[in-house]
Every structure is written in C-alpha cells, then in structure tokens.
Tab-separated table of C-alpha atoms in Angstrom:
chain	number	residue	atom	x	y	z
A	1	MET	CA	0.000	0.000	0.000
A	2	LYS	CA	2.924	2.275	0.753
A	3	ARG	CA	4.062	1.799	-2.833
A	4	ALA	CA	0.920	3.556	-4.117
A	5	GLU	CA	1.765	6.696	-2.157
A	6	GLU	CA	5.381	6.653	-3.357
A	7	THR	CA	4.297	6.758	-6.987
A	8	LYS	CA	2.956	10.300	-6.811
A	9	SER	CA	6.396	11.892	-6.864
A	10	LYS	CA	7.794	9.410	-9.393
A	11	LEU	CA	4.921	9.949	-11.803
A	12	SER	CA	5.117	13.723	-11.497
A	13	GLN	CA	8.708	13.534	-12.775
A	14	LEU	CA	7.776	11.520	-15.857
A	15	LYS	CA	7.145	13.091	-19.180
A	16	PHE	CA	3.457	12.576	-19.721
A	17	ASP	CA	3.678	10.882	-23.064
A	18	GLU	CA	1.583	7.839	-23.767
A	19	LEU	CA	4.395	5.294	-23.684
A	20	ASN	CA	5.888	6.455	-20.362
A	21	VAL	CA	2.550	6.665	-18.584
A	22	SER	CA	1.242	3.366	-19.935
A	23	GLU	CA	4.401	1.416	-19.128
A	24	TYR	CA	4.896	2.956	-15.718
A	25	LEU	CA	1.274	2.444	-14.654
A	26	LYS	CA	1.291	-1.120	-15.984
A	27	LYS	CA	4.329	-1.943	-13.853
A	28	LEU	CA	2.916	-0.048	-10.879
A	29	TYR	CA	-0.397	-1.916	-10.939
A	30	GLU	CA	1.371	-5.252	-11.347
A	31	GLN	CA	3.460	-4.481	-8.275
A	32	LEU	CA	0.473	-3.181	-6.289
A	33	ASP	CA	-1.439	-6.339	-7.184
A	34	ALA	CA	1.448	-8.560	-6.082
A	35	ASP	CA	1.920	-6.582	-2.856
A	36	CYS	CA	-1.789	-6.811	-2.012
A	37	LYS	CA	-1.931	-10.536	-2.686
A	38	LYS	CA	1.011	-11.086	-0.324
A	39	ALA	CA	-0.620	-8.839	2.277
A	40	PHE	CA	-3.968	-10.654	1.997
A	41	ARG	CA	-2.182	-13.980	2.427
A	42	ARG	CA	-0.311	-12.791	5.527
A	43	LEU	CA	-3.428	-11.188	7.001
A	44	TYR	CA	-5.542	-14.300	6.476
A	45	GLU	CA	-2.861	-16.507	7.975
A	46	ASP	CA	-2.370	-14.206	10.973
A	47	ARG	CA	-6.084	-13.736	11.726
A	48	TYR	CA	-6.843	-17.439	11.278
A	49	GLU	CA	-3.939	-18.491	13.488
A	50	GLU	CA	-4.739	-15.875	16.132
A	51	LEU	CA	-8.342	-17.030	16.471
A	52	TRP	CA	-7.399	-20.713	16.252
A	53	ILE	CA	-4.956	-20.296	19.149
A	54	TYR	CA	-7.631	-18.438	21.119
A	55	LEU	CA	-10.155	-21.225	20.511
A	56	LYS	CA	-7.903	-24.299	20.660
A	57	GLY	CA	-4.887	-23.173	22.677
A	58	LYS	CA	-2.387	-24.283	20.038
A	59	LYS	CA	-1.218	-23.394	16.534
A	60	PRO	CA	-3.064	-24.861	13.521
A	61	ASP	CA	-1.412	-27.471	11.312
A	62	GLU	CA	0.801	-25.561	8.854
A	63	ASP	CA	0.155	-27.830	5.853
A	64	GLU	CA	-3.610	-27.616	6.303
A	65	LEU	CA	-3.379	-23.845	6.717
A	66	ASP	CA	-1.319	-23.491	3.514
A	67	GLU	CA	-3.896	-25.516	1.585
A	68	LEU	CA	-6.716	-23.439	3.066
A	69	LEU	CA	-4.885	-20.219	2.139
A	70	GLU	CA	-4.508	-21.242	-1.492
A	71	MET	CA	-8.190	-22.139	-1.774
A	72	TYR	CA	-9.284	-18.958	-0.009
A	73	LEU	CA	-7.132	-16.636	-2.102
A	74	ALA	CA	-8.314	-18.248	-5.325
A	75	GLY	CA	-11.901	-17.580	-4.280
A	76	LEU	CA	-11.204	-14.058	-3.054
A	77	LEU	CA	-9.294	-12.953	-6.128
A	78	GLU	CA	-10.866	-14.906	-8.974
A	79	GLU	CA	-14.581	-14.964	-8.124
A	80	PRO	CA	-17.073	-12.085	-7.931
A	81	ASN	CA	-17.201	-10.581	-4.448
A	82	GLU	CA	-20.731	-10.669	-3.052
A	83	VAL	CA	-20.513	-7.071	-1.779
A	84	THR	CA	-18.509	-5.224	-4.454
A	85	HIS	CA	-19.413	-7.540	-7.349
A	86	TYR	CA	-15.774	-7.110	-8.428
A	87	ILE	CA	-13.469	-9.856	-9.548
A	88	TRP	CA	-10.137	-8.712	-8.123
A	89	ASP	CA	-7.923	-9.708	-11.048
A	90	THR	CA	-10.275	-8.111	-13.582
A	91	GLU	CA	-10.693	-4.996	-11.467
A	92	VAL	CA	-6.918	-4.467	-11.253
A	93	ILE	CA	-6.742	-4.291	-15.052
A	94	ARG	CA	-9.820	-2.083	-15.279
A	95	LYS	CA	-8.495	0.388	-12.712
A	96	ARG	CA	-5.090	0.498	-14.418
A	97	GLU	CA	-6.597	1.188	-17.841
A	98	ARG	CA	-8.866	3.864	-16.386
A	99	ALA	CA	-5.868	5.546	-14.722
A	100	VAL	CA	-3.879	5.553	-17.976
A	101	GLU	CA	-6.840	6.968	-19.890
A	102	ALA	CA	-7.510	9.681	-17.294
A	103	VAL	CA	-3.880	10.790	-17.110
A	104	LEU	CA	-3.380	10.857	-20.870
A	105	SER	CA	-6.611	12.750	-21.534
A	106	SER	CA	-5.913	15.469	-18.962
A	107	PRO	CA	-4.795	18.707	-20.626
A	108	SER	CA	-2.345	20.011	-18.009
A	109	LYS	CA	0.392	18.549	-15.850
A	110	LEU	CA	-1.541	19.571	-12.713
A	111	GLN	CA	-4.678	17.784	-13.905
A	112	LYS	CA	-2.598	14.738	-14.777
A	113	GLN	CA	-1.170	14.729	-11.258
A	114	LEU	CA	-4.680	15.043	-9.811
A	115	GLU	CA	-5.758	12.000	-11.847
A	116	ILE	CA	-2.785	10.060	-10.498
A	117	ASP	CA	-3.728	11.061	-6.949
A	118	LYS	CA	-7.309	9.945	-7.616
A	119	ALA	CA	-6.126	6.585	-9.005
A	120	VAL	CA	-4.036	5.993	-5.894
A	121	ARG	CA	-6.997	6.823	-3.612
A	122	ILE	CA	-9.263	4.456	-5.566
A	123	TRP	CA	-6.666	1.683	-5.332
A	124	LEU	CA	-6.213	2.165	-1.602
A	125	GLN	CA	-9.977	2.088	-1.101
A	126	MET	CA	-10.328	-1.195	-2.978
A	127	ALA	CA	-7.378	-2.725	-1.137
A	128	GLY	CA	-8.952	-1.650	2.164
A	129	TRP	CA	-12.234	-3.354	1.301
A	130	TYR	CA	-10.483	-6.602	0.501
A	131	THR	CA	-8.476	-6.335	3.705
A	132	ASP	CA	-11.767	-6.228	5.622
A	133	PHE	CA	-13.120	-9.237	3.711
A	134	THR	CA	-9.926	-11.225	4.299
A	135	SER	CA	-9.795	-10.555	8.028
A	136	GLN	CA	-13.428	-11.464	8.649
A	137	ASP	CA	-13.334	-14.512	6.375
A	138	ALA	CA	-10.252	-15.863	8.183
A	139	GLU	CA	-11.935	-15.516	11.563
A	140	ILE	CA	-15.133	-17.228	10.417
A	141	GLN	CA	-13.191	-20.073	8.782
A	142	ALA	CA	-11.129	-20.601	11.947
A	143	MET	CA	-14.345	-20.864	13.974
A	144	LYS	CA	-15.807	-23.361	11.491
A	145	ASP	CA	-12.644	-25.454	11.545
A	146	ALA	CA	-12.584	-25.356	15.351
A	147	GLY	CA	-16.060	-26.894	15.433
A	148	ILE	CA	-18.005	-23.781	16.437
A	149	LYS	CA	-21.655	-24.232	15.436
A	150	LYS	CA	-23.173	-20.834	16.256
A	151	VAL	CA	-21.925	-17.252	16.510
A	152	ARG	CA	-23.321	-14.008	17.872
A	153	ARG	CA	-22.995	-10.856	15.815
A	154	TYR	CA	-21.765	-7.652	17.442
A	155	GLU	CA	-21.642	-4.085	16.191
A	156	MET	CA	-19.746	-0.992	17.165
A	157	LYS	CA	-21.844	1.169	19.435
A	158	ASP	CA	-21.414	4.552	17.783
A	159	GLU	CA	-23.127	6.947	15.390
A	160	LYS	CA	-21.522	5.355	12.300
A	161	VAL	CA	-23.500	2.115	12.582
A	162	CYS	CA	-26.250	1.895	9.967
A	163	ASP	CA	-29.852	0.916	10.810
A	164	VAL	CA	-29.466	-2.548	9.243
A	165	CYS	CA	-26.450	-3.306	11.412
A	166	LYS	CA	-28.049	-1.869	14.569
A	167	LYS	CA	-30.961	-4.295	14.143
A	168	ALA	CA	-28.603	-7.243	13.620
A	169	ASP	CA	-26.532	-6.545	16.745
A	170	GLY	CA	-26.793	-9.538	19.091
A	171	GLU	CA	-28.317	-11.881	16.494
A	172	VAL	CA	-27.211	-15.519	16.634
A	173	TYR	CA	-26.391	-17.351	13.393
A	174	ASP	CA	-25.531	-20.869	12.412
A	175	ILE	CA	-21.826	-20.686	11.451
A	176	ASN	CA	-22.676	-21.867	7.923
A	177	LYS	CA	-25.491	-19.349	7.459
A	178	ILE	CA	-23.835	-16.036	8.320
A	179	PRO	CA	-25.333	-13.392	6.038
A	180	PRO	CA	-22.987	-11.531	3.710
A	181	LEU	CA	-21.718	-8.108	4.654
A	182	PRO	CA	-24.595	-5.651	4.226
A	183	HIS	CA	-22.239	-2.935	2.960
A	184	LEU	CA	-18.606	-2.009	2.545
A	185	ARG	CA	-16.559	-1.080	5.629
A	186	CYS	CA	-18.992	-2.899	7.896
A	187	ARG	CA	-17.452	-3.192	11.346
A	188	ARG	CA	-19.387	-6.222	12.550
A	189	TRP	CA	-17.653	-9.101	14.284
A	190	PHE	CA	-18.674	-12.507	15.557
A	191	GLU	CA	-18.011	-14.467	18.713
A	192	PRO	CA	-18.710	-18.125	19.390
A	193	VAL	CA	-21.916	-18.994	21.220
A	194	ASN	CA	-21.566	-21.710	23.846
A	195	GLY	CA	-24.106	-24.480	23.948
C-alpha cells in the first residue's frame, strides 16, 4: 500500500507521453497487485492463526493452513465478491486502464497529477475493502474449523452504525449461514456462542 503513495512523486517527474505513462502504470499496478496478494495472504494466515490459538490453545497445522490459504485466495481474487461484485484480477486491469486513460486525456500537468492522486486513492480504497473481507473470512473459517456451530454478531456502538447493522446486533447465526456483509466497511464481528 505504501508503494501507491510513493508513486505520486515518481509519476510527477515523468514526461506525460503515452508510452511512459502506460508502461509505468502497468508496472505499478502489477506491483500493487502482487503486494496486495502477499498482504492478503499474511493477514488471512495471521487472523486465522490468532483465532485458532484463542479457541484451541495451540497453533493450527501448517500444511492444512497453507492448503486453506490457497483455496481462499483463489476464491477471493478470482470470483465475484458478493458485496462489491468485483473480480479482483479483472478490477486491477480495469483500474489500471482507467488511470492511464484519465492521465493521458488530462490537458495540463496539474490535472494529470490530480488524476494520479485519484487513481491511488481508488486503489487504496479497494485494497482496504479486501483487507476487511480477508480478516473477517479468516476468523469465520477458523471458527468453522474449530467446530463452532453458532456465533453471535456484534456491532460498534457509535453513530456510524447503519440501521441494518443496529438491528442485527446480538443476532445468533448458524456458522454456515452467516449473512454476507450488508455494505462495505462494515465493522461487525462474531463471537462463538456456547451451547
């Protein structure tokens, strides 16, 4: 994610001709994609292991966790997300092409820089969404694998909570029937229900 911020100064030094912008943004988005995929993998592994240790008192089997990670990441990155309706790999290309188009079509260097700043913000927003999905999915999977049958949903108790989430606070769900996130940046969390 840090790499996205670093590009602002590098891109402002480029000559804004089509070849430079296209090649630089292509490489940038490839690197951002690779960085995010590594970060999602580490986050999933950390959150899963953290909850597994909390529930079971020991670390999960590393081979089983590696297999689970590969399956999870394939689903996260190659299938449509139920909240965003994005397919990560397709969306990376779409965002890159949109950034190139916006920069090249801007008439002044300042407007080009503003388009670069906008592209970075959009990327960071998407990466943040997928970070949320990864963290929550890892926790739910760890509970399933630990044999938890039911969970209680909790919400933050502040003015940012939407009406849908307020109503769902305290609801108990079968671990296999947890409803999808109602919206992006949802701050819900689940805890195991005993009995």
